[in-house]
Protein backbone atom coordinates (compact mmCIF):
# COMPACT_ATOMS: atom_id res chain seq x y z
CA UNK A 1 0.00 0.00 0.00
CA UNK A 2 1.21 3.51 -0.78
CA UNK A 3 2.09 5.65 2.19
CA UNK A 4 0.01 8.80 2.64
CA UNK A 5 2.05 12.00 2.85
CA UNK A 6 2.46 12.96 6.50
CA UNK A 7 1.91 16.37 8.04
CA UNK A 8 4.88 17.67 9.98
CA UNK A 9 3.76 17.64 13.65
CA UNK A 10 5.38 21.00 14.26
CA UNK A 11 3.05 22.63 11.72
CA UNK A 12 -0.20 21.11 12.95
CA UNK A 13 -1.31 18.24 15.13
CA UNK A 14 -0.30 15.07 13.25
CA UNK A 15 -3.16 12.95 11.94
CA UNK A 16 -3.89 9.71 13.74
CA UNK A 17 -2.57 7.06 13.89
CA UNK A 18 0.97 8.23 14.55
CA UNK A 19 4.25 6.42 14.16
CA UNK A 20 5.67 6.64 17.66
CA UNK A 21 9.22 5.97 18.84
CA UNK A 22 9.63 5.01 22.49
CA UNK A 23 13.24 4.93 23.70
CA UNK A 24 13.52 2.69 26.73
CA UNK A 25 10.46 0.90 25.37
CA UNK A 26 11.18 -2.38 27.18
CA UNK A 27 11.62 -0.69 30.55
CA UNK A 28 9.12 -0.36 33.34
CA UNK A 29 7.33 2.80 32.17
CA UNK A 30 8.20 2.28 28.49
CA UNK A 31 6.55 -1.12 28.27
CA UNK A 32 3.27 0.23 29.67
CA UNK A 33 3.45 3.22 27.37
CA UNK A 34 4.00 1.01 24.28
CA UNK A 35 1.03 -1.15 25.25
CA UNK A 36 -1.23 1.88 25.66
CA UNK A 37 -0.09 3.50 22.39
CA UNK A 38 -0.76 0.26 20.52
CA UNK A 39 -4.22 0.06 22.10
CA UNK A 40 -4.84 3.58 20.79
CA UNK A 41 -4.08 2.35 17.28
CA UNK A 42 -0.60 3.80 16.78
CA UNK A 43 2.47 2.16 15.26
CA UNK A 44 5.11 1.75 17.93
CA UNK A 45 8.85 1.39 17.53
CA UNK A 46 10.49 0.51 20.85
CA UNK A 47 14.23 1.02 21.22
CA UNK A 48 16.12 -0.43 24.17
CA UNK A 49 19.60 -1.66 25.08
CA UNK A 50 18.19 -3.83 27.92
CA UNK A 51 20.60 -2.36 30.48
CA UNK A 52 17.87 -1.99 33.10
CA UNK A 53 14.88 -3.46 31.30
CA UNK A 54 13.61 -6.83 30.16
CA UNK A 55 12.49 -8.26 26.84
CA UNK A 56 9.88 -10.14 28.84
CA UNK A 57 8.13 -6.80 29.51
CA UNK A 58 7.14 -6.61 25.84
CA UNK A 59 7.23 -10.29 24.86
CA UNK A 60 3.46 -10.39 24.34
CA UNK A 61 3.70 -7.45 21.91
CA UNK A 62 6.25 -9.02 19.57
CA UNK A 63 3.61 -10.70 17.41
CA UNK A 64 1.70 -7.44 16.97
CA UNK A 65 2.21 -6.12 13.40
CA UNK A 66 2.19 -2.49 14.56
CA UNK A 67 4.97 -3.13 17.11
CA UNK A 68 8.70 -3.34 16.49
CA UNK A 69 11.53 -3.75 19.00
CA UNK A 70 15.11 -2.74 18.20
CA UNK A 71 18.16 -3.35 20.39
CA UNK A 72 19.93 -0.02 20.30
CA UNK A 73 21.85 2.21 22.70
CA UNK A 74 20.71 5.83 22.41
CA UNK A 75 24.24 7.10 22.99
CA UNK A 76 24.68 6.20 19.31
CA UNK A 77 22.71 7.97 16.56
CA UNK A 78 19.51 6.38 15.32
CA UNK A 79 18.02 6.83 11.87
CA UNK A 80 14.33 5.97 11.71
CA UNK A 81 11.12 7.69 10.59
CA UNK A 82 8.62 8.71 13.23
CA UNK A 83 6.03 11.37 14.12
CA UNK A 84 6.49 11.47 17.88
CA UNK A 85 9.36 10.51 20.17
CA UNK A 86 8.96 9.59 23.81
CA UNK A 87 12.53 9.74 25.08
CA UNK A 88 12.58 7.57 28.20
CA UNK A 89 15.85 5.66 27.80
CA UNK A 90 18.00 5.90 30.93
CA UNK A 91 18.58 3.72 33.96
CA UNK A 92 16.36 5.34 36.59
CA UNK A 93 16.76 3.48 39.87
CA UNK A 94 19.68 4.51 42.09
CA UNK A 95 21.12 0.97 42.03
CA UNK A 96 21.22 0.88 38.22
CA UNK A 97 22.20 4.47 37.50
CA UNK A 98 25.05 4.35 40.04
CA UNK A 99 26.46 1.06 38.69
CA UNK A 100 28.03 2.80 35.69
CA UNK A 101 27.72 6.52 36.43
CA UNK A 102 29.76 7.68 33.43
CA UNK A 103 27.47 5.74 31.13
CA UNK A 104 24.45 7.22 32.93
CA UNK A 105 25.60 10.75 32.17
CA UNK A 106 26.38 9.76 28.59
CA UNK A 107 22.92 8.27 28.23
CA UNK A 108 21.30 11.46 29.54
CA UNK A 109 23.41 13.84 27.49
CA UNK A 110 24.52 12.02 24.31
CA UNK A 111 21.21 10.13 24.23
CA UNK A 112 19.25 13.38 24.34
CA UNK A 113 21.47 15.00 21.70
CA UNK A 114 20.93 12.03 19.39
CA UNK A 115 17.17 11.97 19.88
CA UNK A 116 16.87 15.76 19.55
CA UNK A 117 18.86 15.56 16.33
CA UNK A 118 16.50 12.90 15.03
CA UNK A 119 13.46 14.99 16.03
CA UNK A 120 14.96 18.05 14.34
CA UNK A 121 15.55 16.17 11.09
CA UNK A 122 11.98 14.86 11.10
CA UNK A 123 10.21 17.88 12.65
CA UNK A 124 8.84 15.38 15.17
CA UNK A 125 7.43 16.16 18.56
CA UNK A 126 9.74 14.95 21.30
CA UNK A 127 9.00 14.37 24.97
CA UNK A 128 11.69 13.96 27.61
CA UNK A 129 10.98 12.02 30.76
CA UNK A 130 12.95 14.08 33.21
CA UNK A 131 12.72 13.48 36.91
CA UNK A 132 11.95 14.88 40.33
CA UNK A 133 15.68 14.32 40.95
CA UNK A 134 16.27 17.68 39.25
CA UNK A 135 15.04 19.17 42.56
CA UNK A 136 17.77 17.25 44.46
CA UNK A 137 17.25 17.34 48.22
CA UNK A 138 14.61 20.06 48.04
CA UNK A 139 14.40 22.95 50.48
CA UNK A 140 11.04 23.95 48.96
CA UNK A 141 8.13 21.66 49.72
CA UNK A 142 6.11 20.55 47.83
CA UNK A 143 8.16 20.98 44.67
CA UNK A 144 6.71 23.14 41.92
CA UNK A 145 8.25 23.53 38.48
CA UNK A 146 9.47 27.04 39.29
CA UNK A 147 11.82 25.68 41.97
CA UNK A 148 15.40 25.35 40.66
CA UNK A 149 16.40 22.63 43.07
CA UNK A 150 19.16 21.80 45.50
CA UNK A 151 21.45 19.34 43.73
CA UNK A 152 24.92 18.16 44.71
CA UNK A 153 26.96 18.33 41.49
CA UNK A 154 29.64 15.86 42.64
CA UNK A 155 27.75 13.23 44.63
CA UNK A 156 26.80 9.65 43.85
CA UNK A 157 23.37 10.70 42.52
CA UNK A 158 24.81 13.50 40.36
CA UNK A 159 25.30 11.37 37.23
CA UNK A 160 21.52 11.04 37.04
CA UNK A 161 20.43 14.35 38.60
CA UNK A 162 22.83 16.54 36.66
CA UNK A 163 22.50 14.31 33.59
CA UNK A 164 18.76 14.91 33.51
CA UNK A 165 19.19 18.61 34.27
CA UNK A 166 21.53 18.85 31.26
CA UNK A 167 19.01 16.89 29.17
CA UNK A 168 16.37 19.49 30.10
CA UNK A 169 18.80 22.26 29.12
CA UNK A 170 19.34 20.61 25.73
CA UNK A 171 15.61 20.25 25.16
CA UNK A 172 14.98 23.93 25.90
CA UNK A 173 17.93 25.04 23.77
CA UNK A 174 16.62 23.01 20.82
CA UNK A 175 13.25 24.64 21.45
CA UNK A 176 14.67 28.19 21.53
CA UNK A 177 17.34 27.73 18.87
CA UNK A 178 15.59 25.37 16.44
CA UNK A 179 11.90 25.85 17.34
CA UNK A 180 11.67 22.12 17.99
CA UNK A 181 8.31 21.06 19.46
CA UNK A 182 9.41 19.76 22.86
CA UNK A 183 7.66 18.49 25.99
CA UNK A 184 9.42 17.94 29.32
CA UNK A 185 7.83 15.82 32.05
CA UNK A 186 9.32 15.63 35.53
CA UNK A 187 8.39 12.18 36.77
CA UNK A 188 8.09 11.54 40.50
CA UNK A 189 8.41 8.05 42.03
CA UNK A 190 6.31 5.63 40.00
CA UNK A 191 5.52 1.98 40.67
CA UNK A 192 3.54 -0.93 39.29
CA UNK A 193 3.88 -4.23 37.42
CA UNK A 194 7.00 -4.71 35.24
CA UNK A 195 9.36 -3.14 37.76
CA UNK A 196 12.46 -5.29 38.05
CA UNK A 197 12.60 -7.23 41.33
CA UNK A 198 16.29 -6.33 41.78
CA UNK A 199 16.20 -2.64 40.89
CA UNK A 200 16.70 -1.63 44.52
CA UNK A 201 13.76 0.77 44.52
CA UNK A 202 11.85 0.95 47.71
CA UNK A 203 8.48 -0.35 46.44
CA UNK A 204 9.88 -3.36 44.58
CA UNK A 205 12.39 -4.12 47.34
CA UNK A 206 9.80 -4.06 50.14
CA UNK A 207 7.36 -6.22 48.17
CA UNK A 208 9.98 -8.80 47.18
CA UNK A 209 11.29 -8.92 50.75
CA UNK A 210 7.80 -9.25 52.25
CA UNK A 211 6.84 -12.06 49.85
CA UNK A 212 10.05 -13.92 50.68
CA UNK A 213 9.51 -13.46 54.42
CA UNK A 214 12.77 -11.52 54.67
CA UNK A 215 13.32 -8.34 56.71
CA UNK A 216 12.23 -5.09 55.06
CA UNK A 217 15.34 -2.94 54.64
CA UNK A 218 14.51 0.60 55.74
CA UNK A 219 17.29 3.08 55.05
CA UNK A 220 17.92 5.70 57.73
CA UNK A 221 15.15 6.03 60.31
CA UNK A 222 12.43 5.60 57.68
CA UNK A 223 10.97 9.08 58.22
CA UNK A 224 12.06 10.31 54.76
CA UNK A 225 9.09 10.74 52.45
CA UNK A 226 8.21 9.98 48.87
CA UNK A 227 5.00 10.31 46.83
CA UNK A 228 4.15 7.26 44.75
CA UNK A 229 2.30 7.35 41.44
CA UNK A 230 0.73 4.24 39.93
CA UNK A 231 1.95 3.40 36.44
CA UNK A 232 -1.46 3.72 34.71
CA UNK A 233 -1.80 7.29 35.95
CA UNK A 234 1.73 8.09 34.79
CA UNK A 235 1.07 6.76 31.28
CA UNK A 236 -2.10 8.89 31.10
CA UNK A 237 -0.07 11.95 32.08
CA UNK A 238 2.69 11.32 29.54
CA UNK A 239 0.24 10.84 26.68
CA UNK A 240 -1.73 13.94 27.72
CA UNK A 241 1.47 15.99 27.74
CA UNK A 242 2.67 14.70 24.38
CA UNK A 243 -0.65 15.60 22.75
CA UNK A 244 -1.07 18.95 24.50
CA UNK A 245 -1.17 22.26 22.61
CA UNK A 246 2.08 23.14 20.77
CA UNK A 247 2.86 26.02 23.14
CA UNK A 248 2.91 23.65 26.14
CA UNK A 249 6.56 22.72 26.62
CA UNK A 250 6.64 22.03 30.34
CA UNK A 251 8.48 21.27 32.46
CA UNK A 252 5.44 19.68 34.06
CA UNK A 253 5.50 17.61 37.23
CA UNK A 254 3.78 14.23 36.89
CA UNK A 255 3.29 12.34 40.13
CA UNK A 256 0.88 11.58 42.92
CA UNK A 257 0.95 14.22 45.66
CA UNK A 258 -0.02 11.79 48.44
CA UNK A 259 3.12 11.65 50.60
CA UNK A 260 4.25 8.76 52.79
CA UNK A 261 7.21 7.97 55.01
CA UNK A 262 9.14 4.81 54.17
CA UNK A 263 7.93 3.29 57.45
CA UNK A 264 4.32 3.94 56.39
CA UNK A 265 5.05 2.29 53.07
CA UNK A 266 6.62 -0.71 54.81
CA UNK A 267 3.49 -1.15 56.96
CA UNK A 268 1.23 -0.95 53.91
CA UNK A 269 3.28 -3.54 52.03
CA UNK A 270 3.16 -5.90 55.02
CA UNK A 271 -0.62 -5.44 55.33
CA UNK A 272 -1.24 -6.10 51.62
CA UNK A 273 1.13 -9.06 51.30
CA UNK A 274 -0.02 -10.50 54.63
CA UNK A 275 3.66 -10.74 55.53
CA UNK A 276 5.14 -10.56 59.03
CA UNK A 277 8.71 -9.57 58.19
CA UNK A 278 10.57 -7.43 60.72
CA UNK A 279 12.01 -4.04 59.79
CA UNK A 280 15.80 -3.97 59.44
CA UNK A 281 17.35 -0.50 59.57
CA UNK A 282 20.27 0.21 57.23
CA UNK A 283 22.44 3.34 56.79
CA UNK A 284 20.88 6.11 54.73
CA UNK A 285 22.67 6.43 51.35
CA UNK A 286 24.37 9.80 50.80
CA UNK A 287 22.35 12.62 49.21
CA UNK A 288 19.11 10.68 49.77
CA UNK A 289 16.39 13.39 49.60
CA UNK A 290 14.59 13.83 52.93
CA UNK A 291 11.23 14.80 51.43
CA UNK A 292 9.60 14.70 48.05
CA UNK A 293 6.11 15.63 46.95
CA UNK A 294 5.03 17.10 43.64
CA UNK A 295 2.99 20.23 43.29
CA UNK A 296 0.86 19.13 40.33
CA UNK A 297 -1.26 22.26 39.91
CA UNK A 298 0.33 22.95 36.52
CA UNK A 299 -0.54 19.45 35.22
CA UNK A 300 -4.09 19.80 36.54
CA UNK A 301 -4.53 23.20 34.92
CA UNK A 302 -2.73 22.67 31.61
CA UNK A 303 -3.37 18.97 30.94
CA UNK A 304 -6.54 18.38 32.95
CA UNK A 305 -4.60 15.45 34.46
CA UNK A 306 -4.41 14.19 37.98
CA UNK A 307 -3.70 10.72 39.35
CA UNK A 308 -6.69 8.55 40.21
CA UNK A 309 -5.11 5.49 41.86
CA UNK A 310 -4.45 5.56 45.60
CA UNK A 311 -1.41 3.82 47.01
CA UNK A 312 -3.28 0.83 48.49
CA UNK A 313 -5.13 0.29 45.21
CA UNK A 314 -1.93 0.40 43.18
CA UNK A 315 0.07 -1.75 45.57
CA UNK A 316 -2.39 -4.67 45.27
CA UNK A 317 -1.85 -5.35 41.52
CA UNK A 318 1.87 -4.67 41.99
CA UNK A 319 2.07 -7.29 44.75
CA UNK A 320 0.12 -9.73 42.56
CA UNK A 321 2.55 -9.10 39.71
CA UNK A 322 5.56 -9.87 41.88
CA UNK A 323 3.85 -12.94 43.36
CA UNK A 324 3.36 -14.35 39.83
CA UNK A 325 6.74 -13.14 38.57
CA UNK A 326 8.68 -14.68 41.47
CA UNK A 327 6.74 -17.95 41.32
CA UNK A 328 7.37 -18.33 37.55
N1 LIG B 1 14.78 2.92 50.53
C1 LIG B 1 14.65 2.13 51.66
N2 LIG B 1 14.87 0.78 51.52
C2 LIG B 1 15.17 0.20 50.34
C3 LIG B 1 15.29 1.01 49.20
C4 LIG B 1 15.10 2.37 49.33
O1 LIG B 1 14.35 2.61 52.75
O2 LIG B 1 15.35 -1.04 50.31
C5 LIG B 1 14.52 4.38 50.65
C6 LIG B 1 15.60 5.25 50.02
O3 LIG B 1 16.63 5.52 50.94
C7 LIG B 1 14.79 6.49 49.67
C8 LIG B 1 13.39 5.95 49.37
O4 LIG B 1 13.35 4.66 49.95
O5 LIG B 1 14.71 7.36 50.77
C9 LIG B 1 13.09 5.84 47.90
O6 LIG B 1 14.15 5.15 47.29
P1 LIG B 1 14.10 4.69 45.76
O7 LIG B 1 15.42 4.05 45.49
O8 LIG B 1 12.88 3.89 45.50
O9 LIG B 1 13.94 6.02 44.90
P2 LIG B 1 14.50 7.51 45.02
O10 LIG B 1 13.30 8.32 45.26
O11 LIG B 1 15.48 7.62 46.14
O12 LIG B 1 15.14 7.73 43.70
XYZ file of C-alpha atoms and ligand atoms in Angstrom:
353
model
C 0.000 0.000 0.000
C 1.211 3.513 -0.781
C 2.091 5.650 2.190
C 0.006 8.801 2.636
C 2.046 12.000 2.846
C 2.464 12.961 6.499
C 1.911 16.369 8.040
C 4.881 17.671 9.981
C 3.755 17.640 13.649
C 5.378 21.001 14.263
C 3.049 22.630 11.718
C -0.203 21.109 12.948
C -1.314 18.241 15.125
C -0.302 15.068 13.245
C -3.157 12.952 11.945
C -3.889 9.709 13.736
C -2.571 7.058 13.891
C 0.974 8.233 14.546
C 4.246 6.419 14.157
C 5.671 6.642 17.661
C 9.220 5.968 18.837
C 9.632 5.011 22.490
C 13.237 4.933 23.697
C 13.522 2.689 26.732
C 10.464 0.901 25.370
C 11.179 -2.379 27.184
C 11.615 -0.690 30.548
C 9.122 -0.360 33.338
C 7.331 2.803 32.165
C 8.197 2.284 28.492
C 6.551 -1.122 28.266
C 3.270 0.227 29.668
C 3.446 3.224 27.371
C 4.004 1.014 24.285
C 1.031 -1.150 25.246
C -1.228 1.883 25.660
C -0.094 3.503 22.391
C -0.764 0.255 20.517
C -4.217 0.057 22.100
C -4.840 3.578 20.789
C -4.080 2.346 17.275
C -0.595 3.801 16.781
C 2.472 2.158 15.257
C 5.110 1.754 17.929
C 8.850 1.385 17.535
C 10.492 0.507 20.851
C 14.232 1.018 21.218
C 16.124 -0.428 24.166
C 19.602 -1.656 25.080
C 18.189 -3.828 27.916
C 20.597 -2.359 30.478
C 17.873 -1.990 33.095
C 14.885 -3.456 31.296
C 13.611 -6.826 30.156
C 12.492 -8.260 26.838
C 9.876 -10.138 28.838
C 8.128 -6.797 29.507
C 7.141 -6.611 25.839
C 7.227 -10.292 24.864
C 3.464 -10.389 24.342
C 3.701 -7.445 21.911
C 6.249 -9.018 19.575
C 3.610 -10.705 17.410
C 1.703 -7.440 16.973
C 2.207 -6.123 13.400
C 2.194 -2.485 14.556
C 4.970 -3.126 17.105
C 8.699 -3.341 16.489
C 11.525 -3.746 19.002
C 15.112 -2.735 18.204
C 18.160 -3.354 20.389
C 19.930 -0.016 20.302
C 21.852 2.207 22.699
C 20.711 5.829 22.415
C 24.242 7.097 22.995
C 24.675 6.202 19.313
C 22.713 7.968 16.557
C 19.506 6.381 15.321
C 18.018 6.830 11.873
C 14.327 5.972 11.713
C 11.125 7.694 10.590
C 8.618 8.712 13.226
C 6.031 11.373 14.115
C 6.491 11.466 17.876
C 9.358 10.512 20.174
C 8.955 9.589 23.813
C 12.529 9.740 25.075
C 12.581 7.570 28.205
C 15.847 5.664 27.797
C 17.996 5.903 30.929
C 18.582 3.716 33.956
C 16.363 5.342 36.594
C 16.760 3.479 39.865
C 19.682 4.512 42.088
C 21.125 0.969 42.025
C 21.224 0.883 38.224
C 22.200 4.468 37.499
C 25.053 4.345 40.037
C 26.455 1.058 38.685
C 28.029 2.796 35.688
C 27.722 6.515 36.434
C 29.764 7.678 33.431
C 27.473 5.741 31.126
C 24.448 7.217 32.932
C 25.601 10.755 32.165
C 26.383 9.757 28.590
C 22.915 8.268 28.235
C 21.299 11.462 29.540
C 23.414 13.845 27.491
C 24.517 12.016 24.315
C 21.214 10.131 24.230
C 19.254 13.382 24.336
C 21.469 15.003 21.697
C 20.926 12.032 19.390
C 17.173 11.968 19.875
C 16.871 15.756 19.552
C 18.865 15.557 16.332
C 16.502 12.903 15.033
C 13.464 14.991 16.031
C 14.960 18.049 14.343
C 15.555 16.166 11.086
C 11.978 14.857 11.105
C 10.213 17.875 12.646
C 8.842 15.377 15.168
C 7.426 16.164 18.562
C 9.744 14.948 21.296
C 9.001 14.371 24.966
C 11.688 13.958 27.614
C 10.976 12.018 30.760
C 12.948 14.082 33.205
C 12.722 13.480 36.906
C 11.945 14.879 40.335
C 15.680 14.317 40.954
C 16.271 17.680 39.249
C 15.040 19.170 42.561
C 17.775 17.251 44.456
C 17.253 17.337 48.216
C 14.615 20.057 48.042
C 14.397 22.947 50.478
C 11.040 23.952 48.964
C 8.127 21.657 49.717
C 6.106 20.550 47.827
C 8.161 20.979 44.675
C 6.709 23.135 41.916
C 8.252 23.526 38.483
C 9.471 27.044 39.285
C 11.817 25.680 41.974
C 15.398 25.352 40.660
C 16.404 22.627 43.067
C 19.163 21.799 45.501
C 21.449 19.341 43.728
C 24.917 18.161 44.713
C 26.957 18.330 41.486
C 29.637 15.859 42.641
C 27.751 13.234 44.634
C 26.803 9.648 43.848
C 23.374 10.703 42.515
C 24.807 13.501 40.362
C 25.297 11.370 37.234
C 21.524 11.041 37.041
C 20.426 14.351 38.604
C 22.828 16.535 36.657
C 22.498 14.315 33.586
C 18.763 14.908 33.510
C 19.192 18.613 34.267
C 21.531 18.849 31.264
C 19.012 16.892 29.173
C 16.374 19.494 30.104
C 18.801 22.257 29.119
C 19.339 20.612 25.732
C 15.606 20.253 25.157
C 14.979 23.925 25.898
C 17.930 25.038 23.772
C 16.623 23.009 20.824
C 13.251 24.636 21.450
C 14.669 28.185 21.533
C 17.336 27.729 18.866
C 15.589 25.373 16.438
C 11.902 25.846 17.343
C 11.665 22.124 17.986
C 8.308 21.064 19.455
C 9.412 19.765 22.864
C 7.660 18.492 25.988
C 9.421 17.937 29.320
C 7.829 15.825 32.046
C 9.324 15.626 35.529
C 8.391 12.184 36.765
C 8.091 11.535 40.499
C 8.411 8.049 42.031
C 6.310 5.632 40.001
C 5.515 1.982 40.675
C 3.544 -0.935 39.290
C 3.882 -4.230 37.422
C 6.999 -4.711 35.239
C 9.360 -3.138 37.763
C 12.456 -5.285 38.051
C 12.603 -7.226 41.329
C 16.290 -6.330 41.782
C 16.199 -2.639 40.891
C 16.699 -1.630 44.521
C 13.763 0.767 44.520
C 11.848 0.954 47.709
C 8.485 -0.350 46.441
C 9.879 -3.356 44.577
C 12.390 -4.119 47.339
C 9.801 -4.063 50.137
C 7.362 -6.224 48.170
C 9.981 -8.797 47.177
C 11.292 -8.915 50.746
C 7.797 -9.247 52.245
C 6.841 -12.059 49.849
C 10.055 -13.920 50.678
C 9.514 -13.459 54.425
C 12.770 -11.521 54.666
C 13.317 -8.339 56.714
C 12.228 -5.090 55.064
C 15.345 -2.939 54.636
C 14.511 0.605 55.745
C 17.293 3.085 55.052
C 17.920 5.702 57.732
C 15.153 6.028 60.306
C 12.427 5.605 57.680
C 10.971 9.079 58.216
C 12.060 10.306 54.761
C 9.089 10.737 52.447
C 8.209 9.978 48.867
C 4.998 10.309 46.834
C 4.151 7.262 44.753
C 2.298 7.352 41.443
C 0.725 4.236 39.932
C 1.946 3.399 36.442
C -1.460 3.721 34.713
C -1.797 7.294 35.950
C 1.734 8.087 34.793
C 1.074 6.762 31.283
C -2.105 8.889 31.103
C -0.068 11.947 32.079
C 2.693 11.323 29.540
C 0.242 10.839 26.677
C -1.728 13.939 27.719
C 1.467 15.991 27.743
C 2.670 14.699 24.375
C -0.645 15.602 22.753
C -1.072 18.949 24.499
C -1.173 22.258 22.610
C 2.083 23.137 20.774
C 2.863 26.024 23.141
C 2.913 23.655 26.137
C 6.557 22.721 26.623
C 6.645 22.026 30.341
C 8.478 21.269 32.460
C 5.443 19.680 34.059
C 5.502 17.611 37.226
C 3.783 14.232 36.895
C 3.288 12.343 40.128
C 0.877 11.581 42.925
C 0.953 14.223 45.665
C -0.022 11.792 48.439
C 3.117 11.654 50.600
C 4.255 8.757 52.791
C 7.205 7.969 55.012
C 9.144 4.806 54.174
C 7.926 3.286 57.446
C 4.319 3.936 56.393
C 5.048 2.294 53.071
C 6.615 -0.706 54.811
C 3.489 -1.146 56.958
C 1.231 -0.949 53.907
C 3.284 -3.544 52.034
C 3.156 -5.904 55.019
C -0.620 -5.439 55.334
C -1.243 -6.103 51.625
C 1.130 -9.064 51.297
C -0.024 -10.505 54.631
C 3.659 -10.743 55.531
C 5.144 -10.561 59.032
C 8.713 -9.569 58.194
C 10.567 -7.429 60.717
C 12.015 -4.043 59.787
C 15.802 -3.967 59.437
C 17.355 -0.498 59.573
C 20.270 0.210 57.234
C 22.436 3.337 56.788
C 20.883 6.113 54.725
C 22.669 6.433 51.351
C 24.369 9.804 50.800
C 22.347 12.616 49.207
C 19.109 10.684 49.774
C 16.388 13.387 49.602
C 14.589 13.826 52.931
C 11.230 14.799 51.434
C 9.596 14.700 48.050
C 6.107 15.627 46.947
C 5.030 17.096 43.637
C 2.985 20.225 43.287
C 0.862 19.128 40.333
C -1.257 22.263 39.915
C 0.331 22.952 36.516
C -0.542 19.454 35.223
C -4.085 19.805 36.539
C -4.533 23.198 34.923
C -2.726 22.671 31.611
C -3.374 18.973 30.941
C -6.542 18.379 32.948
C -4.604 15.453 34.458
C -4.407 14.194 37.985
C -3.702 10.723 39.348
C -6.692 8.552 40.209
C -5.107 5.495 41.857
C -4.453 5.564 45.601
C -1.409 3.820 47.015
C -3.281 0.834 48.486
C -5.134 0.286 45.207
C -1.931 0.400 43.184
C 0.067 -1.753 45.573
C -2.388 -4.666 45.274
C -1.847 -5.351 41.524
C 1.867 -4.668 41.995
C 2.067 -7.295 44.745
C 0.116 -9.731 42.561
C 2.552 -9.097 39.706
C 5.563 -9.873 41.884
C 3.845 -12.938 43.356
C 3.358 -14.350 39.827
C 6.737 -13.144 38.571
C 8.679 -14.676 41.473
C 6.737 -17.952 41.318
C 7.371 -18.335 37.554
N 14.782 2.919 50.527
C 14.654 2.126 51.661
N 14.868 0.783 51.525
C 15.170 0.203 50.337
C 15.289 1.009 49.196
C 15.098 2.374 49.329
O 14.353 2.611 52.748
O 15.346 -1.039 50.313
C 14.521 4.379 50.650
C 15.598 5.254 50.020
O 16.627 5.518 50.937
C 14.786 6.489 49.672
C 13.389 5.954 49.371
O 13.345 4.663 49.954
O 14.711 7.364 50.770
C 13.092 5.842 47.900
O 14.147 5.151 47.290
P 14.102 4.686 45.764
O 15.416 4.047 45.486
O 12.881 3.888 45.499
O 13.937 6.024 44.903
P 14.505 7.507 45.017
O 13.299 8.323 45.264
O 15.477 7.617 46.144
O 15.140 7.728 43.703
